[in-house]
Tab-separated table of C-alpha atoms and ligand atoms in Angstrom:
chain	number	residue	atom	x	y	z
A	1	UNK	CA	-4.076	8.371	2.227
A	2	UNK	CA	-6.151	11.419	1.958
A	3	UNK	CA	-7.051	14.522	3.397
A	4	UNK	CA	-10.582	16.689	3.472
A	5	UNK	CA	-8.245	20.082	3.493
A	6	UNK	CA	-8.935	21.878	0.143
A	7	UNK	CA	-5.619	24.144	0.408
A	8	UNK	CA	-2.193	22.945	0.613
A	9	UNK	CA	-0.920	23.786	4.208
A	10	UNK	CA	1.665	27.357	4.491
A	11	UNK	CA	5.006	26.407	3.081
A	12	UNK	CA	3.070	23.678	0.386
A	13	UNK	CA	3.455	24.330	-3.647
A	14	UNK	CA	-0.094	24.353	-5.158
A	15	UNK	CA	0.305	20.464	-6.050
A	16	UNK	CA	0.722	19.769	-1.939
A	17	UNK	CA	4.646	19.019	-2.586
A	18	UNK	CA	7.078	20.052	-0.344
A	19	UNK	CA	11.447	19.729	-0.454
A	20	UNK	CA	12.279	16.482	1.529
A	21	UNK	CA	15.027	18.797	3.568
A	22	UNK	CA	17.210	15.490	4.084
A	23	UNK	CA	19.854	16.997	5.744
A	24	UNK	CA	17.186	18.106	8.363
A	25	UNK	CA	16.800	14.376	9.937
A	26	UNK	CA	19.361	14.119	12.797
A	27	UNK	CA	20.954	11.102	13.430
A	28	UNK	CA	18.272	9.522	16.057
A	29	UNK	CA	15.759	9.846	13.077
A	30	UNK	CA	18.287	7.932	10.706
A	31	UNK	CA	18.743	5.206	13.558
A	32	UNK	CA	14.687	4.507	13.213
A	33	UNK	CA	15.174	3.792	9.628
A	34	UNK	CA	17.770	1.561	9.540
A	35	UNK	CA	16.072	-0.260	12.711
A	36	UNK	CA	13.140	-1.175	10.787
A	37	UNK	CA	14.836	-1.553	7.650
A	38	UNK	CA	16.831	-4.200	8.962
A	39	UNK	CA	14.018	-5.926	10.995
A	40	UNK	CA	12.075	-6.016	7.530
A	41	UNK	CA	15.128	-7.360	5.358
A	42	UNK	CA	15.646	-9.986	7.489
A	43	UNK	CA	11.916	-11.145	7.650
A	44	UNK	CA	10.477	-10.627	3.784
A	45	UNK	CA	13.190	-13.302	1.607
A	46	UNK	CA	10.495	-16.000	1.566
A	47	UNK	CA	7.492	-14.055	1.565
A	48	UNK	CA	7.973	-11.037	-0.039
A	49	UNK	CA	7.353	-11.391	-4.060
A	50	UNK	CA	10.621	-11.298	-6.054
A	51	UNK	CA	9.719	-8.059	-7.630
A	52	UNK	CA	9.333	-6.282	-4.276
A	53	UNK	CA	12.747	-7.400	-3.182
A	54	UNK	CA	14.533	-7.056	-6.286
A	55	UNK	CA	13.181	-3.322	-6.270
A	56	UNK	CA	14.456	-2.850	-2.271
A	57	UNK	CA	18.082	-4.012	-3.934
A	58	UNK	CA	17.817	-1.486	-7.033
A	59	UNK	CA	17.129	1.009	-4.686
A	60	UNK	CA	19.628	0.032	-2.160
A	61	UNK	CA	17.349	2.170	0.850
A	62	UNK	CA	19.746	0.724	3.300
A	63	UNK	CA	22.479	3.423	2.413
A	64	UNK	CA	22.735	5.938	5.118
A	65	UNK	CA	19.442	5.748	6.739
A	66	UNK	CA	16.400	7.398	4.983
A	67	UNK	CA	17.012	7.901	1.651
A	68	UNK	CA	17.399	10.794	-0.305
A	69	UNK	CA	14.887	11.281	-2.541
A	70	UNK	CA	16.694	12.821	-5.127
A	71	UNK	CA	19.032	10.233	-5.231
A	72	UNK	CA	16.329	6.913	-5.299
A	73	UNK	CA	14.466	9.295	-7.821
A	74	UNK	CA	17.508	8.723	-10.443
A	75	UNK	CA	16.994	5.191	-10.296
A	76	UNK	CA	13.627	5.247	-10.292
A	77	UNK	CA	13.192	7.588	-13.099
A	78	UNK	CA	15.456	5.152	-15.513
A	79	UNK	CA	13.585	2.071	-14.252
A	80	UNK	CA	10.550	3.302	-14.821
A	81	UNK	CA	10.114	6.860	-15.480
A	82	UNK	CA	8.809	7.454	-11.829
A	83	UNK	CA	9.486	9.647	-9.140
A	84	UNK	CA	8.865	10.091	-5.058
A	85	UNK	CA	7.995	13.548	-4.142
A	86	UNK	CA	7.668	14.654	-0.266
A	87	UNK	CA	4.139	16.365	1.154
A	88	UNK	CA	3.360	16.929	4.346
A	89	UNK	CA	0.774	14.211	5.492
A	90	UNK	CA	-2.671	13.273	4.038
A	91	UNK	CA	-3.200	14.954	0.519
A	92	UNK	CA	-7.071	15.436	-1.052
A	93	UNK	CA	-7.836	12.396	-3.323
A	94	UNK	CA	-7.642	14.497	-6.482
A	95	UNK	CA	-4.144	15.727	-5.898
A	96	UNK	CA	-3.397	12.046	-4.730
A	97	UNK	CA	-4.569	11.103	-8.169
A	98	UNK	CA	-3.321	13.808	-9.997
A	99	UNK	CA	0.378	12.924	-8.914
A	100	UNK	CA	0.079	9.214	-9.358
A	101	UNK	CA	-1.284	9.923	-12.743
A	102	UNK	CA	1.783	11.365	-13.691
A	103	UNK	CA	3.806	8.935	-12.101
A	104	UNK	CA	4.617	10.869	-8.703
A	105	UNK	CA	4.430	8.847	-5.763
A	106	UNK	CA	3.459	11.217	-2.794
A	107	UNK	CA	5.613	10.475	0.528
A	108	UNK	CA	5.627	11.562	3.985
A	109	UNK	CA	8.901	12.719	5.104
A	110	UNK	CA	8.586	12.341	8.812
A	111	UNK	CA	9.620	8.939	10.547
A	112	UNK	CA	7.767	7.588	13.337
A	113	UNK	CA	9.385	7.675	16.874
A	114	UNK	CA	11.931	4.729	18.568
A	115	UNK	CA	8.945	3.267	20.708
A	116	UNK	CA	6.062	3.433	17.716
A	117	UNK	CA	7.766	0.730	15.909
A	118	UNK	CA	5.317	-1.036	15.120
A	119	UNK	CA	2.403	0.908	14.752
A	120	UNK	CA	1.197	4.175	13.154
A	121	UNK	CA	-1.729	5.734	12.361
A	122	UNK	CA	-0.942	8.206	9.430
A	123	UNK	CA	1.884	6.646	6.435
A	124	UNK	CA	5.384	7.997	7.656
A	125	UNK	CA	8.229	7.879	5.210
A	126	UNK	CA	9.215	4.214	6.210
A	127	UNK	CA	5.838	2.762	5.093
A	128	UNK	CA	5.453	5.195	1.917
A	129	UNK	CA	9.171	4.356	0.827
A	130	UNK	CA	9.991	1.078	2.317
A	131	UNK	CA	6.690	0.089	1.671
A	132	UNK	CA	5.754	1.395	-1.771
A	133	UNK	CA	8.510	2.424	-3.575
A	134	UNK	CA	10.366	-0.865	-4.249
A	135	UNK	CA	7.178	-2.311	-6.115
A	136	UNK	CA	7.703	1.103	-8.575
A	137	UNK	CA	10.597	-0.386	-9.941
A	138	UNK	CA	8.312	-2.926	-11.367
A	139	UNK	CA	7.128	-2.803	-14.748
A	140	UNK	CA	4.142	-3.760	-14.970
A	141	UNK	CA	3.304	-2.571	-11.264
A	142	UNK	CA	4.138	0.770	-12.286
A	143	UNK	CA	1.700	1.062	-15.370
A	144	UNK	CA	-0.745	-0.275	-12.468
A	145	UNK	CA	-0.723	2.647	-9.702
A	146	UNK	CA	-0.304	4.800	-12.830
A	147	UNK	CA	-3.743	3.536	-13.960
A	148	UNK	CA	-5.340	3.496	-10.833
A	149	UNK	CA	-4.664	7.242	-10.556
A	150	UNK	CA	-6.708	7.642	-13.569
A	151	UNK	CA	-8.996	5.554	-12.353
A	152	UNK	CA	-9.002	7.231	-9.401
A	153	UNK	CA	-9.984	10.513	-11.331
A	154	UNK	CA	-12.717	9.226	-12.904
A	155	UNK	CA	-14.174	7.611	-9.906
A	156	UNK	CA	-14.340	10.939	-8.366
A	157	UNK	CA	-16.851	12.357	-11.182
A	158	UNK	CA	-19.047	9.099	-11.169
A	159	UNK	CA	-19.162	9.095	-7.017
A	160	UNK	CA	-17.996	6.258	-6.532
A	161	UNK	CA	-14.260	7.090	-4.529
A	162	UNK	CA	-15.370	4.676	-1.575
A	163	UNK	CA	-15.748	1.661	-3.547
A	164	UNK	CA	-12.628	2.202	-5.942
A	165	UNK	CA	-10.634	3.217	-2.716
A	166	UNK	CA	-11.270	-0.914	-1.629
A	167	UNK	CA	-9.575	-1.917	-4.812
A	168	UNK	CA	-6.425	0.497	-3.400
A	169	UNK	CA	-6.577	-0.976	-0.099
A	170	UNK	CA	-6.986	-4.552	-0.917
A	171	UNK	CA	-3.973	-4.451	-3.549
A	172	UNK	CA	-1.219	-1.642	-3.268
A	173	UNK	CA	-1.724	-1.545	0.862
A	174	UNK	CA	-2.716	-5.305	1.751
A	175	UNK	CA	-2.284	-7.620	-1.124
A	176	UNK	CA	-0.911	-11.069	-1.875
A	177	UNK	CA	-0.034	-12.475	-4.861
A	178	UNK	CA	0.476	-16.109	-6.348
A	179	UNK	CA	3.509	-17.421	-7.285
A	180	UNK	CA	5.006	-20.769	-7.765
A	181	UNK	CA	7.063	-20.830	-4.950
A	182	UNK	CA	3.310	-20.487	-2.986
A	183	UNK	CA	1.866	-16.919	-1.851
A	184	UNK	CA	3.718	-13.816	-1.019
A	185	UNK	CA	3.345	-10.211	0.023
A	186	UNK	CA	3.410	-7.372	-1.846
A	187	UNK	CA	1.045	-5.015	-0.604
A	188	UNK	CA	2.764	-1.560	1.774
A	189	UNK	CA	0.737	-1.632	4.064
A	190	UNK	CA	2.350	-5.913	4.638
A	191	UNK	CA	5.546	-5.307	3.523
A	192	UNK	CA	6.745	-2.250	5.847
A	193	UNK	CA	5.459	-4.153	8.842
A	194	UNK	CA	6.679	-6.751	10.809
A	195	UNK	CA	3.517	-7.851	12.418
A	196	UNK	CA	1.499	-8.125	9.557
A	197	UNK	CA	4.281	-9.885	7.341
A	198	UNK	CA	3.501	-13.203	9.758
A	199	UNK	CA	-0.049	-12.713	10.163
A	200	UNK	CA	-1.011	-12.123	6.673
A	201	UNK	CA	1.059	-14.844	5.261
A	202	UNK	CA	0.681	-17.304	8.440
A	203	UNK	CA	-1.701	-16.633	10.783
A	204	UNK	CA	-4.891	-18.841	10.699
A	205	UNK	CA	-7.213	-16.218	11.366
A	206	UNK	CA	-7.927	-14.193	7.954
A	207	UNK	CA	-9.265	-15.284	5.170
A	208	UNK	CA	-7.681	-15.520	2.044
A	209	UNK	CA	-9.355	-14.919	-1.165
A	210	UNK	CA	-8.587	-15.161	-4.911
A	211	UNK	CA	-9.248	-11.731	-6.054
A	212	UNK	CA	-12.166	-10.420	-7.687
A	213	UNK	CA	-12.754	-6.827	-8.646
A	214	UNK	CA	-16.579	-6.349	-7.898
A	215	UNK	CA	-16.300	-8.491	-4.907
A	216	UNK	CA	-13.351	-6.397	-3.402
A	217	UNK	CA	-15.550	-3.203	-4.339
A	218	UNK	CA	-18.208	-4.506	-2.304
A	219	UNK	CA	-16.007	-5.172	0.795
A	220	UNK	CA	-15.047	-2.882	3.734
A	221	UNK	CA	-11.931	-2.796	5.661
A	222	UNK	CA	-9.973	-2.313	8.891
A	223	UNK	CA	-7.903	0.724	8.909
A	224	UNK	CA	-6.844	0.184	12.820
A	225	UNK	CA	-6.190	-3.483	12.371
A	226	UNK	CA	-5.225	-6.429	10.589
A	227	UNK	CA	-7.412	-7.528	7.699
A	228	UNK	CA	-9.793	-10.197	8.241
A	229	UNK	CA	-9.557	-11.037	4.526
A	230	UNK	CA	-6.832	-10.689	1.881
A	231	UNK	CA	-7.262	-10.813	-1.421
A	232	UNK	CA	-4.665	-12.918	-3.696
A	233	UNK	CA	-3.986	-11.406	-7.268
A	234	UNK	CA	-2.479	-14.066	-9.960
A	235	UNK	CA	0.375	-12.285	-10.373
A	236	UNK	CA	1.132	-8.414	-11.588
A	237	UNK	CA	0.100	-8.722	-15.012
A	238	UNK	CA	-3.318	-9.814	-13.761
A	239	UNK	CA	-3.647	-6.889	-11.483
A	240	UNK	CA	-2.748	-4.448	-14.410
A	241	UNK	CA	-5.215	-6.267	-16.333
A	242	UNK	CA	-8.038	-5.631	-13.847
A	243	UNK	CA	-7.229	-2.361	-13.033
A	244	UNK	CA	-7.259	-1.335	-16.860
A	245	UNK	CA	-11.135	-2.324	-17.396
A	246	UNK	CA	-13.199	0.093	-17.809
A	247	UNK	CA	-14.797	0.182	-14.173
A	248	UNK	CA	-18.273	2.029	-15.765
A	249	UNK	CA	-20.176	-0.968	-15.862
A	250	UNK	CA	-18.547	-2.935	-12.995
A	251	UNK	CA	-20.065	0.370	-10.870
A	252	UNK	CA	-23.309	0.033	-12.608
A	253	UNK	CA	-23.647	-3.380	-11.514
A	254	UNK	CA	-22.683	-2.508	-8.037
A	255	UNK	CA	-25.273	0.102	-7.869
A	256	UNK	CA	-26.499	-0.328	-4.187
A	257	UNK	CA	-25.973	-3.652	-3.409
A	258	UNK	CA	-24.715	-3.769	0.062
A	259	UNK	CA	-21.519	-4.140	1.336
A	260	UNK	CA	-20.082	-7.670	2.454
A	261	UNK	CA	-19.793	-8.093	5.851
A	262	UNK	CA	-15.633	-8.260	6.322
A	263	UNK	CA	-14.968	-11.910	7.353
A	264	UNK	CA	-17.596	-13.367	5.001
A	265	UNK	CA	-17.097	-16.149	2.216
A	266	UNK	CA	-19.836	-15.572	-0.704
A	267	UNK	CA	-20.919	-19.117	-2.378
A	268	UNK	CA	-18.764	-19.483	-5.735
A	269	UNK	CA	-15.405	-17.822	-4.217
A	270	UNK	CA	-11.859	-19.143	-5.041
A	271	UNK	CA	-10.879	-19.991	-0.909
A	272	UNK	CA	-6.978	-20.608	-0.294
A	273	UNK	CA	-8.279	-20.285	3.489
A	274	UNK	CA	-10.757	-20.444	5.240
A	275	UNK	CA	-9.691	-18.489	8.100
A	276	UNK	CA	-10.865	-19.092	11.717
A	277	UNK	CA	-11.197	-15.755	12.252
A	278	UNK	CA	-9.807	-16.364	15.832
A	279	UNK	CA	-7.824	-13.061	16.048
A	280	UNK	CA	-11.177	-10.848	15.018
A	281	UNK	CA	-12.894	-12.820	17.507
A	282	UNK	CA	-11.070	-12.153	20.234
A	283	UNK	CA	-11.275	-8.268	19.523
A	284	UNK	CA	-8.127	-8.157	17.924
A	285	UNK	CA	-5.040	-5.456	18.569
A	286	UNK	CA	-7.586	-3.746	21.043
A	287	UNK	CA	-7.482	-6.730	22.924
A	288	UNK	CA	-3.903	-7.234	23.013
A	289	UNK	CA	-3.338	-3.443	24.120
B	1	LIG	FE1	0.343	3.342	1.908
């Protein structure tokens, strides 16, 4: 998400953007794109939430490979007055929140290779548009990264980045939600991969937890692996809600309580699984490797 560089790299505008340069991608780099996109279409009706795939429709990112930015940004910007602008990589967290702040979703514009399918370390332009950009089209999940860039500037002054950064990675990268056809994905992070689609939703290894602010605050996560607990929001209103509170005194009650350890279930939580934990166990993707 973010980098420690203070300057924006040669060839960067002062805000870190860059031009997308579509008609730089050859046709190998298109081919990726549509690969995923397709493996991903066929898998999220069913566990995807309806706002995520309604949003993959408006934007219709299955024309001619990776998308044109200027052209999804039309669509975008009469949905919901928001836009996708190209960097090259990590950004610092204040020009990350600057840009979401003013509605301006930063993306990568590289695309991973044929044989890293399925796994990345730094957000290429399949997970930051596949996997972000349909939930813009939302509403009411728009106001929400909106506010969290806000928050996200405030958090800076008041020191406490790491613990409003959980709230970011437990919704917009890796969250569920509830609905009343049962739970579904909506999270980036889920969504724009084909592993973690099944073993977020399916698996019996994670748990999964009704979502609480100050609990998620308090809880670490895996950034080279799946989670070993998701958080489930009550739907997208409720997630605006919570991100709209003034976090002040939830970080004055966190003070320095410690963190949770990452597969733990505190007494009093809303469980809709008690995971086995199995997969964390058993060491996980570095076992599998
Ligand atoms: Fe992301």
């Amino acid at each position: 998400m973010t980098s420690t560089a203070s300057q924006p790299p040669a060839g960067a505008r002062a805000d870190w953007t860059i031009d997308q340069d579509w008609t730089g991608y050859s046709h190998a780099e298109h081919q990726v794109w549509t690969t995923l996109y397709e493996r991903q279409a066929a898998l999220l009706p069913g566990r995807a939430c309806d706002a995520f795939l309604q949003g993959l429709d408006a934007l219709d990112l299955h024309r001619g490979g990776i998308p044109d930015f200027a052209r999804i940004n039309e669509e975008l910007q009469r949905l919901t007055g928001w836009s996708v602008v190209a960097v090259p990589g990590l950004v610092p967290d204040e020009v990350f929140f600057e840009h979401l702040a003013n509605r301006r979703f930063p993306a990568g514009r590289f695309i991973r290779q044929a044989n890293q399918l399925d796994y990345l370390q730094e957000p290429d332009v399949f997970h930051d548009v596949f996997g972000h950009v349909p939930m813009l089209t939302d509403p009411l999940f728009a106001e929400n990264m909106q506010a969290y860039g806000a928050g996200g500037m405030r958090a800076v002054n008041l020191g406490r980045l790491a613990n409003l950064a959980r709230l970011y990675w437990y919704t917009i990268e890796f969250g569920l939600v509830q609905t009343p056809q049962g739970l579904r994905i909506y999270g980036a992070g889920i969504v724009s991969s084909r592993t973690e689609t099944i073993f977020a939703l399916e698996d019996p290894s994670p748990n999964r937890l009704a979502f609480d602010a100050e609990r998620v605050m308090r809880t670490p996560y895996r950034i080279d692996d799946f989670q070993q607990t998701y958080f489930v929001i009550p739907s997208m209103q409720g997630l605006l809600d919570e991100t709209l509170q003034d976090f002040g005194p939830l970080y004055e009650r966190l003070g320095d309580l410690p963190d949770l350890p990452l597969d733990v279930i505190a007494p009093g939580e809303t469980v809709l699984t008690r995971g086995t934990q199995d997969y964390a166990m058993a060491g996980g993707r570095l076992a599998l490797a």
